[in-house]
Short mmCIF file of C-alpha atoms and ligand atoms in Angstrom, two decimals:
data_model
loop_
_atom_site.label_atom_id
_atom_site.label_comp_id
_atom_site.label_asym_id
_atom_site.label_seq_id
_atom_site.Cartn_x
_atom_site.Cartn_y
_atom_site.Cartn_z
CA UNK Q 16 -62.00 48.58 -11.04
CA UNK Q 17 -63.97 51.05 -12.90
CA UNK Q 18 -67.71 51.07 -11.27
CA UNK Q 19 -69.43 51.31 -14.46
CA UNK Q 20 -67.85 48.19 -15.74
CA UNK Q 21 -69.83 46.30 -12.99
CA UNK Q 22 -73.28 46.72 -13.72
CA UNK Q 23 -75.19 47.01 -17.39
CA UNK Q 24 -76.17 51.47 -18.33
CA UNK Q 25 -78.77 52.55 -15.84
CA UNK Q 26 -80.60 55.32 -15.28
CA UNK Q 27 -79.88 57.10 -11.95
CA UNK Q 28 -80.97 60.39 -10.21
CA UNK Q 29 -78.45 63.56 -9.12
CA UNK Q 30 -80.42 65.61 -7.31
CA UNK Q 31 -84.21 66.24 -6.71
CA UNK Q 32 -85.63 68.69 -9.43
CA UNK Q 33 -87.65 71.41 -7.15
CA UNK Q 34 -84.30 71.96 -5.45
CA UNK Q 35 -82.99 73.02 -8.95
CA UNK Q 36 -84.37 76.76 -9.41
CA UNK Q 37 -83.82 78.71 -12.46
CA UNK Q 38 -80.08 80.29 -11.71
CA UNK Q 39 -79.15 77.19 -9.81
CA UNK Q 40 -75.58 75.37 -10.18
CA UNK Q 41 -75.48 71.91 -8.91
CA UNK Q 42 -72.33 69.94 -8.70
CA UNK Q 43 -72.39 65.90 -8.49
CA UNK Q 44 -70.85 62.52 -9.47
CA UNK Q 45 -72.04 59.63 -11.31
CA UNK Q 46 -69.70 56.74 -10.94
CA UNK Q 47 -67.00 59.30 -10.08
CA UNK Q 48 -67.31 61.63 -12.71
CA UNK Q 49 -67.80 64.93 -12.10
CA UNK Q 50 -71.26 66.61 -13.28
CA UNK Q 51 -72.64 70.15 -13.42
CA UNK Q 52 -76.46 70.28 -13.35
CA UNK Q 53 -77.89 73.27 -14.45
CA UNK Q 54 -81.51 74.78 -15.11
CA UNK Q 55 -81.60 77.22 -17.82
CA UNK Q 56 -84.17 80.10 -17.86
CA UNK Q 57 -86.56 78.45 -20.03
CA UNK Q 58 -86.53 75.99 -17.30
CA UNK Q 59 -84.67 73.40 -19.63
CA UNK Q 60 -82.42 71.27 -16.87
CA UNK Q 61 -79.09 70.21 -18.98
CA UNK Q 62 -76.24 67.57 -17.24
CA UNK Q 63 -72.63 68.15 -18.51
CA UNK Q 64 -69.17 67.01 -17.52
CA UNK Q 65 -67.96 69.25 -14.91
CA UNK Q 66 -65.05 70.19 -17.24
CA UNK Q 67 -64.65 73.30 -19.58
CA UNK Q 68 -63.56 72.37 -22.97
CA UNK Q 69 -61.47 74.95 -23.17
CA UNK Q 70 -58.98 75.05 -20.67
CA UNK Q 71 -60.84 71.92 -18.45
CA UNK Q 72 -61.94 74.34 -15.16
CA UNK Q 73 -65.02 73.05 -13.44
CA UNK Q 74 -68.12 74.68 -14.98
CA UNK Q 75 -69.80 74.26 -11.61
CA UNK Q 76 -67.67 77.22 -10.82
CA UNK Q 77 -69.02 79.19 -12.99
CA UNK Q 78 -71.78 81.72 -13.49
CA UNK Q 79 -75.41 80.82 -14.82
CA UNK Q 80 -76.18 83.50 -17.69
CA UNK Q 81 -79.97 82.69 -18.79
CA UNK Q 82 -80.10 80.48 -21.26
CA UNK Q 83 -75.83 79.65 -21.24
CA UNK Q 84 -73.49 78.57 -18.37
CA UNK Q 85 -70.08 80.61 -18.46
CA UNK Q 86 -67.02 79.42 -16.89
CA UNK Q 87 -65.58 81.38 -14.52
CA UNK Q 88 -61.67 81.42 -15.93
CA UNK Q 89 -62.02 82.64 -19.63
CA UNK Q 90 -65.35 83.33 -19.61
CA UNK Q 91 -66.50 81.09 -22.60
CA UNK Q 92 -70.25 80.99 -22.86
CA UNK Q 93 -71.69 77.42 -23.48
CA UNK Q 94 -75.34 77.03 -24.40
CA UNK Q 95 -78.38 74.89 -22.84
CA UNK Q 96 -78.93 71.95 -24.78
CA UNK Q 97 -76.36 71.16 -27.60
CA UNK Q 98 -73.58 72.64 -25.03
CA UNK Q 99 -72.09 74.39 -28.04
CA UNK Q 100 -69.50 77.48 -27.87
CA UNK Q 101 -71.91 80.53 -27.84
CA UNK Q 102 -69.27 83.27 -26.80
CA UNK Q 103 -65.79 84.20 -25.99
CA UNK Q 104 -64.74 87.41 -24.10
CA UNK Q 105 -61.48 87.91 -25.30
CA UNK Q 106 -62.82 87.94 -29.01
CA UNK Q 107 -66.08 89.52 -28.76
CA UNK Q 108 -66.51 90.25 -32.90
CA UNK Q 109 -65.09 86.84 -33.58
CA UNK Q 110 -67.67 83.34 -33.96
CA UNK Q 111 -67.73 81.14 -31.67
CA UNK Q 112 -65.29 78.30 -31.70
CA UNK Q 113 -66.82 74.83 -32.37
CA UNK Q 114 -66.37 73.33 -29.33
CA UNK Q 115 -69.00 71.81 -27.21
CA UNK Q 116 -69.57 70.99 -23.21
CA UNK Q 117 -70.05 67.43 -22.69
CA UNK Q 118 -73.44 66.61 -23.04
CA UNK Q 119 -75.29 63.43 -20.82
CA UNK Q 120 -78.68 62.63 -21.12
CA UNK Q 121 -80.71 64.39 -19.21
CA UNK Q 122 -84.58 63.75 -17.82
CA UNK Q 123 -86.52 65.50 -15.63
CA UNK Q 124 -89.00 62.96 -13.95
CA UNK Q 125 -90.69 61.98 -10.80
CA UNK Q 126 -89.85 64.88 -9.00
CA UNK Q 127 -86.01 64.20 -9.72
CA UNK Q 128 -83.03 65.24 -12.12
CA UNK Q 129 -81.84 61.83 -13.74
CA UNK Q 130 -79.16 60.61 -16.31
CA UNK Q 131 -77.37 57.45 -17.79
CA UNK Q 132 -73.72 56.57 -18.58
CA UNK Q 133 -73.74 55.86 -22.10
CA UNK Q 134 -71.71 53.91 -24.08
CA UNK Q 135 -69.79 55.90 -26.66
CA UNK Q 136 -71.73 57.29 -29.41
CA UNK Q 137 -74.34 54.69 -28.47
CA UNK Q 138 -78.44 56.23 -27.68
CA UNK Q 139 -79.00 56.17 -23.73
CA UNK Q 140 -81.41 53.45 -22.77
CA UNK Q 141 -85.00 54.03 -22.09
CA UNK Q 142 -86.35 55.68 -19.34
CA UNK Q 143 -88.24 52.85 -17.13
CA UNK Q 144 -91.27 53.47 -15.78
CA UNK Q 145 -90.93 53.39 -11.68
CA UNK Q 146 -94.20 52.55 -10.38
CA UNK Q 147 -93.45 53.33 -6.99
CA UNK Q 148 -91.88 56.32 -7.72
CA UNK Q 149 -94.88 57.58 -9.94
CA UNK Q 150 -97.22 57.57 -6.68
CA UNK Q 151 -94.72 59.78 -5.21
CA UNK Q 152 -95.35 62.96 -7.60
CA UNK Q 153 -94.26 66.24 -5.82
CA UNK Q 154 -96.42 68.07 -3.97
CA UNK Q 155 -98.06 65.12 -2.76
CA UNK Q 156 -94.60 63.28 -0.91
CA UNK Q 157 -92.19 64.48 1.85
CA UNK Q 158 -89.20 64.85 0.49
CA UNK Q 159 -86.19 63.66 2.63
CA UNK Q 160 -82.66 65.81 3.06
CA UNK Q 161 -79.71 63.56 0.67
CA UNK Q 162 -77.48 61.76 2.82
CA UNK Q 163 -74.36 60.70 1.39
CA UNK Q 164 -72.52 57.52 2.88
CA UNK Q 165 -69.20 55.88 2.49
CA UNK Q 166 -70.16 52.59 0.77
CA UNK Q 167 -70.44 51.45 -2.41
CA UNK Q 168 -74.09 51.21 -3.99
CA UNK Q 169 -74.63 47.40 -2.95
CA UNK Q 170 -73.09 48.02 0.10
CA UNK Q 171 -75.86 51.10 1.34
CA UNK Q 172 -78.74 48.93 -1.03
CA UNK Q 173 -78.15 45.95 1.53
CA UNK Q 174 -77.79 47.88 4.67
CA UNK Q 175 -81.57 49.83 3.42
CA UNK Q 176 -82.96 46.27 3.56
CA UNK Q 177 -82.84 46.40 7.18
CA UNK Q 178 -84.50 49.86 7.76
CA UNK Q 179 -86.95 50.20 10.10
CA UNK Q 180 -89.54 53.34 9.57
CA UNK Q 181 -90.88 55.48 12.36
CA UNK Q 182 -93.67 54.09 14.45
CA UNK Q 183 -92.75 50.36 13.10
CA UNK Q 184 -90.46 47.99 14.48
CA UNK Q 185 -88.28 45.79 12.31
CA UNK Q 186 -90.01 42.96 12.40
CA UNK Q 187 -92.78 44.67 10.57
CA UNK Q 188 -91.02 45.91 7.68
CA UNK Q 189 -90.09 45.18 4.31
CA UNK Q 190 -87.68 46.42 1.68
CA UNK Q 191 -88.45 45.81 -2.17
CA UNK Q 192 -86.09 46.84 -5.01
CA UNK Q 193 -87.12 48.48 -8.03
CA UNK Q 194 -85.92 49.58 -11.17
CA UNK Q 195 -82.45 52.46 -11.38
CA UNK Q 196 -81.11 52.02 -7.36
CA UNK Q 197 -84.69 52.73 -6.24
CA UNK Q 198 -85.64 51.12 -3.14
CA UNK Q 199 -89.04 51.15 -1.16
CA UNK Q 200 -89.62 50.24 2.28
CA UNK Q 201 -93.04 49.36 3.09
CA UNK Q 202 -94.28 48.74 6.87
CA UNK Q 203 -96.39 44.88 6.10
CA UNK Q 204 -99.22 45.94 8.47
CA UNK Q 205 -99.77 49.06 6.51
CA UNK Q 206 -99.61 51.29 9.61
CA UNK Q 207 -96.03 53.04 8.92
CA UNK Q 208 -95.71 55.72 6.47
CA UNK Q 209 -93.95 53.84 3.35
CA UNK Q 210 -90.74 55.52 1.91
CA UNK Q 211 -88.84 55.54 -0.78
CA UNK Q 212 -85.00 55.75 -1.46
CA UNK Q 213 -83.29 56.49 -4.75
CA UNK Q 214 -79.86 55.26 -4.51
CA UNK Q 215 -76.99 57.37 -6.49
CA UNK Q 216 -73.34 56.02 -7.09
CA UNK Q 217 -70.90 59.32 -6.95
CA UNK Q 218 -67.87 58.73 -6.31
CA UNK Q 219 -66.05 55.61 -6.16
CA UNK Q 220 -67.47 54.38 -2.74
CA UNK Q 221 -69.66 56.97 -1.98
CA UNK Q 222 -73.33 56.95 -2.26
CA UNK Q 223 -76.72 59.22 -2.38
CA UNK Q 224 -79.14 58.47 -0.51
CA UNK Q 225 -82.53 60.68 -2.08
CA UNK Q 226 -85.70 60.17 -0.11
CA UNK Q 227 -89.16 60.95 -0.17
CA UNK Q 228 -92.39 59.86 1.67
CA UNK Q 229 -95.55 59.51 -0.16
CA UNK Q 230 -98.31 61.23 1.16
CA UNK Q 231 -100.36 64.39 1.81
CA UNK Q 232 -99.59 65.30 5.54
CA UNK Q 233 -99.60 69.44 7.22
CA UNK Q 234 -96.49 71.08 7.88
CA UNK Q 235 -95.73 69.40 11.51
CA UNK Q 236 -96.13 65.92 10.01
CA UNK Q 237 -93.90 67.13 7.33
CA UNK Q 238 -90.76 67.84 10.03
CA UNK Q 239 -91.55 65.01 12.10
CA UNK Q 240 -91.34 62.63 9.32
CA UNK Q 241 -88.34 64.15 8.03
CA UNK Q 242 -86.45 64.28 11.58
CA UNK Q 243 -87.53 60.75 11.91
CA UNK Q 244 -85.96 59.53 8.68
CA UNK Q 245 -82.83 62.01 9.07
CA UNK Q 246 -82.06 60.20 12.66
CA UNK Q 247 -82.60 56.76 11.05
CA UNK Q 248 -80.44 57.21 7.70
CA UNK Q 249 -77.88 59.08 10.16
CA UNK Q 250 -77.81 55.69 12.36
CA UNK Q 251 -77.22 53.69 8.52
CA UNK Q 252 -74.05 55.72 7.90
CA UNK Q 253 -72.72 56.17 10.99
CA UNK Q 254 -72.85 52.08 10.53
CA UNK Q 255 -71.72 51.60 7.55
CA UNK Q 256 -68.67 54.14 7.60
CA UNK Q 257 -67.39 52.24 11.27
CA UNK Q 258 -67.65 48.68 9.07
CA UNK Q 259 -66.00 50.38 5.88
CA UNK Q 260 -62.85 51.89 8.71
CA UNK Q 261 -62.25 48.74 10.63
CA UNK Q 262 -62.66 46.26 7.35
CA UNK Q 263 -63.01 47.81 3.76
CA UNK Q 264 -63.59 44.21 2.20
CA UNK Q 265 -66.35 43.93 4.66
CA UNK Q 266 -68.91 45.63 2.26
CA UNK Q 267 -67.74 44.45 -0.97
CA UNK Q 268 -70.22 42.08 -2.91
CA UNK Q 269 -72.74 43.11 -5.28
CA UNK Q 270 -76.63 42.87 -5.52
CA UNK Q 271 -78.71 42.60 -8.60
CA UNK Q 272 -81.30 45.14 -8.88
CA UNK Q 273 -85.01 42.88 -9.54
CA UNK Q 274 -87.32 44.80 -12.11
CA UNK Q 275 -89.95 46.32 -10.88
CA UNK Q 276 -92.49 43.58 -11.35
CA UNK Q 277 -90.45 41.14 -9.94
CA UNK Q 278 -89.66 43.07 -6.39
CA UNK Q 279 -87.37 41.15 -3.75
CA UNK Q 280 -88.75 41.84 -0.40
CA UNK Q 281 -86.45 42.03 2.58
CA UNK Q 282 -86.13 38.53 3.67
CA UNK Q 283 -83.34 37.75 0.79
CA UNK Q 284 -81.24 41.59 0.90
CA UNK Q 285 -79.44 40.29 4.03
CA UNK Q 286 -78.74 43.05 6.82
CA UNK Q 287 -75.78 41.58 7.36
CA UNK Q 288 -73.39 44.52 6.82
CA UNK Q 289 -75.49 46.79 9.05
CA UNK Q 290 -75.46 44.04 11.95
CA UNK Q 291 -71.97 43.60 11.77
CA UNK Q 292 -71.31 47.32 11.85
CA UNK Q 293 -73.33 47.63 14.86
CA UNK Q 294 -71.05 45.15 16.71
CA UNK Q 295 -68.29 46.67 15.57
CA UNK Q 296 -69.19 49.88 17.04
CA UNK Q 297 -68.87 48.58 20.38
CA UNK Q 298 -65.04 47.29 19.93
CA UNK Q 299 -62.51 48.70 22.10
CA UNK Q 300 -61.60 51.64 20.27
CA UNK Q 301 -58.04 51.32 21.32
CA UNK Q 302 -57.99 48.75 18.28
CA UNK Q 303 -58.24 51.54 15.78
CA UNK Q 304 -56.01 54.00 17.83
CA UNK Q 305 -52.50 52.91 16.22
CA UNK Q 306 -54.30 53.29 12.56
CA UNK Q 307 -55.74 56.56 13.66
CA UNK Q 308 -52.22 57.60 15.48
CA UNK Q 309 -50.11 56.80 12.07
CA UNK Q 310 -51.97 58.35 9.92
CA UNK Q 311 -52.40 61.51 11.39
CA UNK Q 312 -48.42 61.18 11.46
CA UNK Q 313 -48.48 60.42 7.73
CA UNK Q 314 -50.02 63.45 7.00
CA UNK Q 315 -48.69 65.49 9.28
CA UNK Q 316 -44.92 64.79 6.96
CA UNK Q 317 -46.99 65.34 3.92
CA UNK Q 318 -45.61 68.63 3.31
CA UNK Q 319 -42.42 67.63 4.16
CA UNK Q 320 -39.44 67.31 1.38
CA UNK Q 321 -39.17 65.04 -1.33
CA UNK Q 322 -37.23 64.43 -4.33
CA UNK Q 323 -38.32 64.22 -8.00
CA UNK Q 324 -36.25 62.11 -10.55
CA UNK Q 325 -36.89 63.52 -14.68
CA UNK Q 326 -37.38 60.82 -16.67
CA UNK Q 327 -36.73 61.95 -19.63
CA UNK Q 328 -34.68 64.71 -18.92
CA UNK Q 329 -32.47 63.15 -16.41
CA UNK Q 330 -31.47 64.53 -13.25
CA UNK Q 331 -33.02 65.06 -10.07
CA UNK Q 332 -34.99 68.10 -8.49
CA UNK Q 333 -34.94 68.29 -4.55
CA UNK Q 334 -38.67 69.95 -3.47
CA UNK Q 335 -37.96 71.94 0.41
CA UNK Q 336 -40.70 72.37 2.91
CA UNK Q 337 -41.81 75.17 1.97
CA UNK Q 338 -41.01 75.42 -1.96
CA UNK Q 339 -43.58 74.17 -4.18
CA UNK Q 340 -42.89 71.65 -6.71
CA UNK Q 341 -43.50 74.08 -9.53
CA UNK Q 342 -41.16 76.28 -8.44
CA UNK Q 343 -38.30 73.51 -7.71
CA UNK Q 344 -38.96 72.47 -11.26
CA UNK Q 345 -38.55 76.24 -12.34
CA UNK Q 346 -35.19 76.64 -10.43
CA UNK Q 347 -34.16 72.97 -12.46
CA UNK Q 348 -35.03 74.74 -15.84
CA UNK Q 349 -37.26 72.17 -16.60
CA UNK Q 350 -40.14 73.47 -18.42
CA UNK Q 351 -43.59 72.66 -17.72
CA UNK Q 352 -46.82 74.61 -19.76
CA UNK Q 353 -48.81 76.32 -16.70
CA UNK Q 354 -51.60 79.11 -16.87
CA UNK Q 355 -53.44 79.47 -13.52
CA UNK Q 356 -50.80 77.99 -11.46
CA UNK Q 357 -53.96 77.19 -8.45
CA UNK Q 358 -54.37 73.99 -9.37
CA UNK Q 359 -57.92 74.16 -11.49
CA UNK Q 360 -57.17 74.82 -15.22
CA UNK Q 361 -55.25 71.67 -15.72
CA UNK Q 362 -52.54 72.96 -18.29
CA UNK Q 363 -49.61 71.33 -15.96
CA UNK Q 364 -51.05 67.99 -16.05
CA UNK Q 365 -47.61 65.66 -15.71
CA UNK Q 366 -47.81 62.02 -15.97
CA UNK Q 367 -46.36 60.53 -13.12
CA UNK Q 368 -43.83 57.51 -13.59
CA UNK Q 369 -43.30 56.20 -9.91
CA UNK Q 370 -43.98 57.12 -6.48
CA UNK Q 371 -47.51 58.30 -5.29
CA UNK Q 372 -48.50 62.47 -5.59
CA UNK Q 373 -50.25 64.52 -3.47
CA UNK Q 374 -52.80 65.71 -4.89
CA UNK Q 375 -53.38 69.11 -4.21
CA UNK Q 376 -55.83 70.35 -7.42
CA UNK Q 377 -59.28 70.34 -7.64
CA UNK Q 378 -59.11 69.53 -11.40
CA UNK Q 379 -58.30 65.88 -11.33
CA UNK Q 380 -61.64 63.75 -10.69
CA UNK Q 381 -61.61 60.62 -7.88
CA UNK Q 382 -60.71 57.92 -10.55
CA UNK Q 383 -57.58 60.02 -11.91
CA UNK Q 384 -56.62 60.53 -8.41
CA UNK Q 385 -57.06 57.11 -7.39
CA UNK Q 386 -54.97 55.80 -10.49
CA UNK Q 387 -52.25 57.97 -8.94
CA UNK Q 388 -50.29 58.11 -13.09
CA UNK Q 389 -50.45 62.12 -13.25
CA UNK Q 390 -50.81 65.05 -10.63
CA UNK Q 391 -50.91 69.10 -11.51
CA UNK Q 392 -47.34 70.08 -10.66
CA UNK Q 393 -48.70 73.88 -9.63
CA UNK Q 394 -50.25 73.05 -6.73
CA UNK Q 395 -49.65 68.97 -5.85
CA UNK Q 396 -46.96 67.39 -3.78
CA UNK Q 397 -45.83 63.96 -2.96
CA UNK Q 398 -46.69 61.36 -0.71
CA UNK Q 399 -43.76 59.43 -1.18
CA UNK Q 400 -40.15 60.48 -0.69
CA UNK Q 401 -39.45 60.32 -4.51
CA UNK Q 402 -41.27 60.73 -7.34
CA UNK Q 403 -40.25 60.20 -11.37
CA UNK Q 404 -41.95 62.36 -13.52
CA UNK Q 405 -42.17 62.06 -17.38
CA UNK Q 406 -40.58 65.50 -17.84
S1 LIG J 4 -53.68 73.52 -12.87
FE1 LIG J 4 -53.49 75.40 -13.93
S2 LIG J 4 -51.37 75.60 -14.11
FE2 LIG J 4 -51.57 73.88 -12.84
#
């Protein structure tokens, strides 16, 4: 199910804002879309879809040109802001076409880059004001390295609920939810360092972990705060991801986020999933071997033959070893519209009738791979022994 259709438009943060220098080129994922996040000259940070309109390359691949971000396969020009068509190469005394990059919203606040899904054509909602957060202002806060984990938002919210901070032990700390995925953990006798994690949904079942620290400390405090935490969110994922291998439904279930003025502390977030993972750690791992063992068989016979059945213009195409779909097509006559033929402009997109590709592109984002209903014929395979394309 599509993870924005779970929870009402929130704001969330990609990436922390100092780490975004002028010239800088940040890829990401909200909800599994792909993002570019970009800081232009006059220090203006603009979030896009990660997709030229052009010919649909990722404009993370591209080159930052002052105040305009150029994709690296035509060379099309699109400016900061608006996102509108400012240049193309190939037609240098021509105007500009009017097309536009993808525009989200896009705020720079509290030390981090953040933006909203929005609903078609709708405003994005407001910013909310994040108390803790705003007694976190850079300089004055450590900031922690981002962490990403194999769990779904609730999943990694829940499993923060049971963190324990350096120099406390659990029974002395408390988590409390705030507004937008942000989540502070306070120690109750006040003699822990608090800190503060702002949760981002990427792709579908991966999250961000962004950190900070609040405080004014010298440069030793600084990297002994930030090992501690590193060790400590290591120890979350390395939980989390055993759990999400051994039983994927074991981290399902959702959370509400509390406003801020209404904070839950840790006694109702349940630790549960972080318990269980723990226990699951210590199973024999001889009881994951055969998944491990077939799977590495699977893909070992990934590139192996297959056949493709033409839906519409009948017949059937057998793929060899070591012949790549396009060319098997090719050797057919069937005709499919290709330009880069590497799998990242997109102009071979097929729809796929039956059987499940391999995807092989790095056009297609998580959700289209997921849905499995179309695959770049340049460059992807198949997973199954047949597959029917609508060709
Ligand atoms: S993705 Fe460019 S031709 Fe296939």
């Amino acid at each position: 199910m599509d993870e924005r259709r779970q929870e009402p438009v929130r704001w969330y943060a990609l990436c922390a804002a100092g780490a975004l220098d002028k010239g800088a080129i940040h890829r990401t994922e909200l909800h599994g879309e792909g993002l570019v996040v970009w800081r232009a000259d006059d220090g203006r940070v603009n979030v896009w879809e990660d997709r030229c309109p052009h010919r649909g390359v990722r404009l993370s691949l591209g080159h930052h040109r002052g105040d305009t971000l150029q994709c690296q396969y035509h060379g099309w020009r699109f400016a900061s802001g608006e996102g509108a068509c400012r240049a193309v190469p190939a037609h240098p005394h021509a105007s500009a076409p009017p097309i536009h990059a993808t525009t989200w919203p896009a705020i720079e606040r509290y030390g981090f880059v953040w933006t909203c899904a929005r609903a078609e054509g709708a405003a994005p909602t407001a910013f909310p004001a994040i108390d803790a957060l705003a007694a976190a202002r850079p300089p004055d806060c450590v900031p922690l390295r981002t962490t990403t984990m194999d769990a779904d938002l609730a999943s990694v919210k829940r499993a923060l609920s049971a963190y324990v901070l350096p120099q406390a032990d659990a029974a002395e700390c408390a988590a409390f939810e705030c507004e937008s995925g942000t989540l502070t953990v306070e120690s109750l006798d006040g003699a822990a360092c608090p800190a503060i994690f702002v949760l981002q949904p990427a792709q579908k079942g991966k999250t961000r972990v962004h950190g900070v620290v609040p405080g004014d400390f010298d440069a030793a405090q600084r990297l002994a705060l930030q090992r501690a935490h590193q060790a400590r969110l290591n120890a979350v994922r390395d939980a989390l991801e055993a759990v999400s291998e051994v039983q994927p439904d074991a981290l399902t279930g959702s959370l509400a986020e509390a406003p801020a003025q209404n904070r839950t502390p840790r006694a109702q977030l349940s630790p549960v999933a972080v318990t269980m993972a723990l226990v699951r750690m210590d199973a024999a791992p001889s009881a994951m071997s055969p998944a491990i063992d077939a799977s590495n068989q699977a893909s070992s016979e990934e590139d192996g033959p297959f056949t493709v059945h033409l839906a519409r213009s009948g017949g059937s195409v057998d793929v060899p070893a070591n012949t790549s779909l396009l060319d098997a097509l090719r050797a057919h006559g069937a005709e499919v519209p290709t330009s880069c033929e590497q799998g990242v402009c997109g102009t071979c997109l097929t729809p796929v009738l039956d059987g499940e590709p391999l995807h092989r592109d790095v056009w297609l984002d998580a959700r289209e791979r997921a849905a499995g209903d179309c695959m770049l014929v340049c460059v992807s395979r198949a997973r199954t022994p047949t597959l029917t394309l609508d060709l």
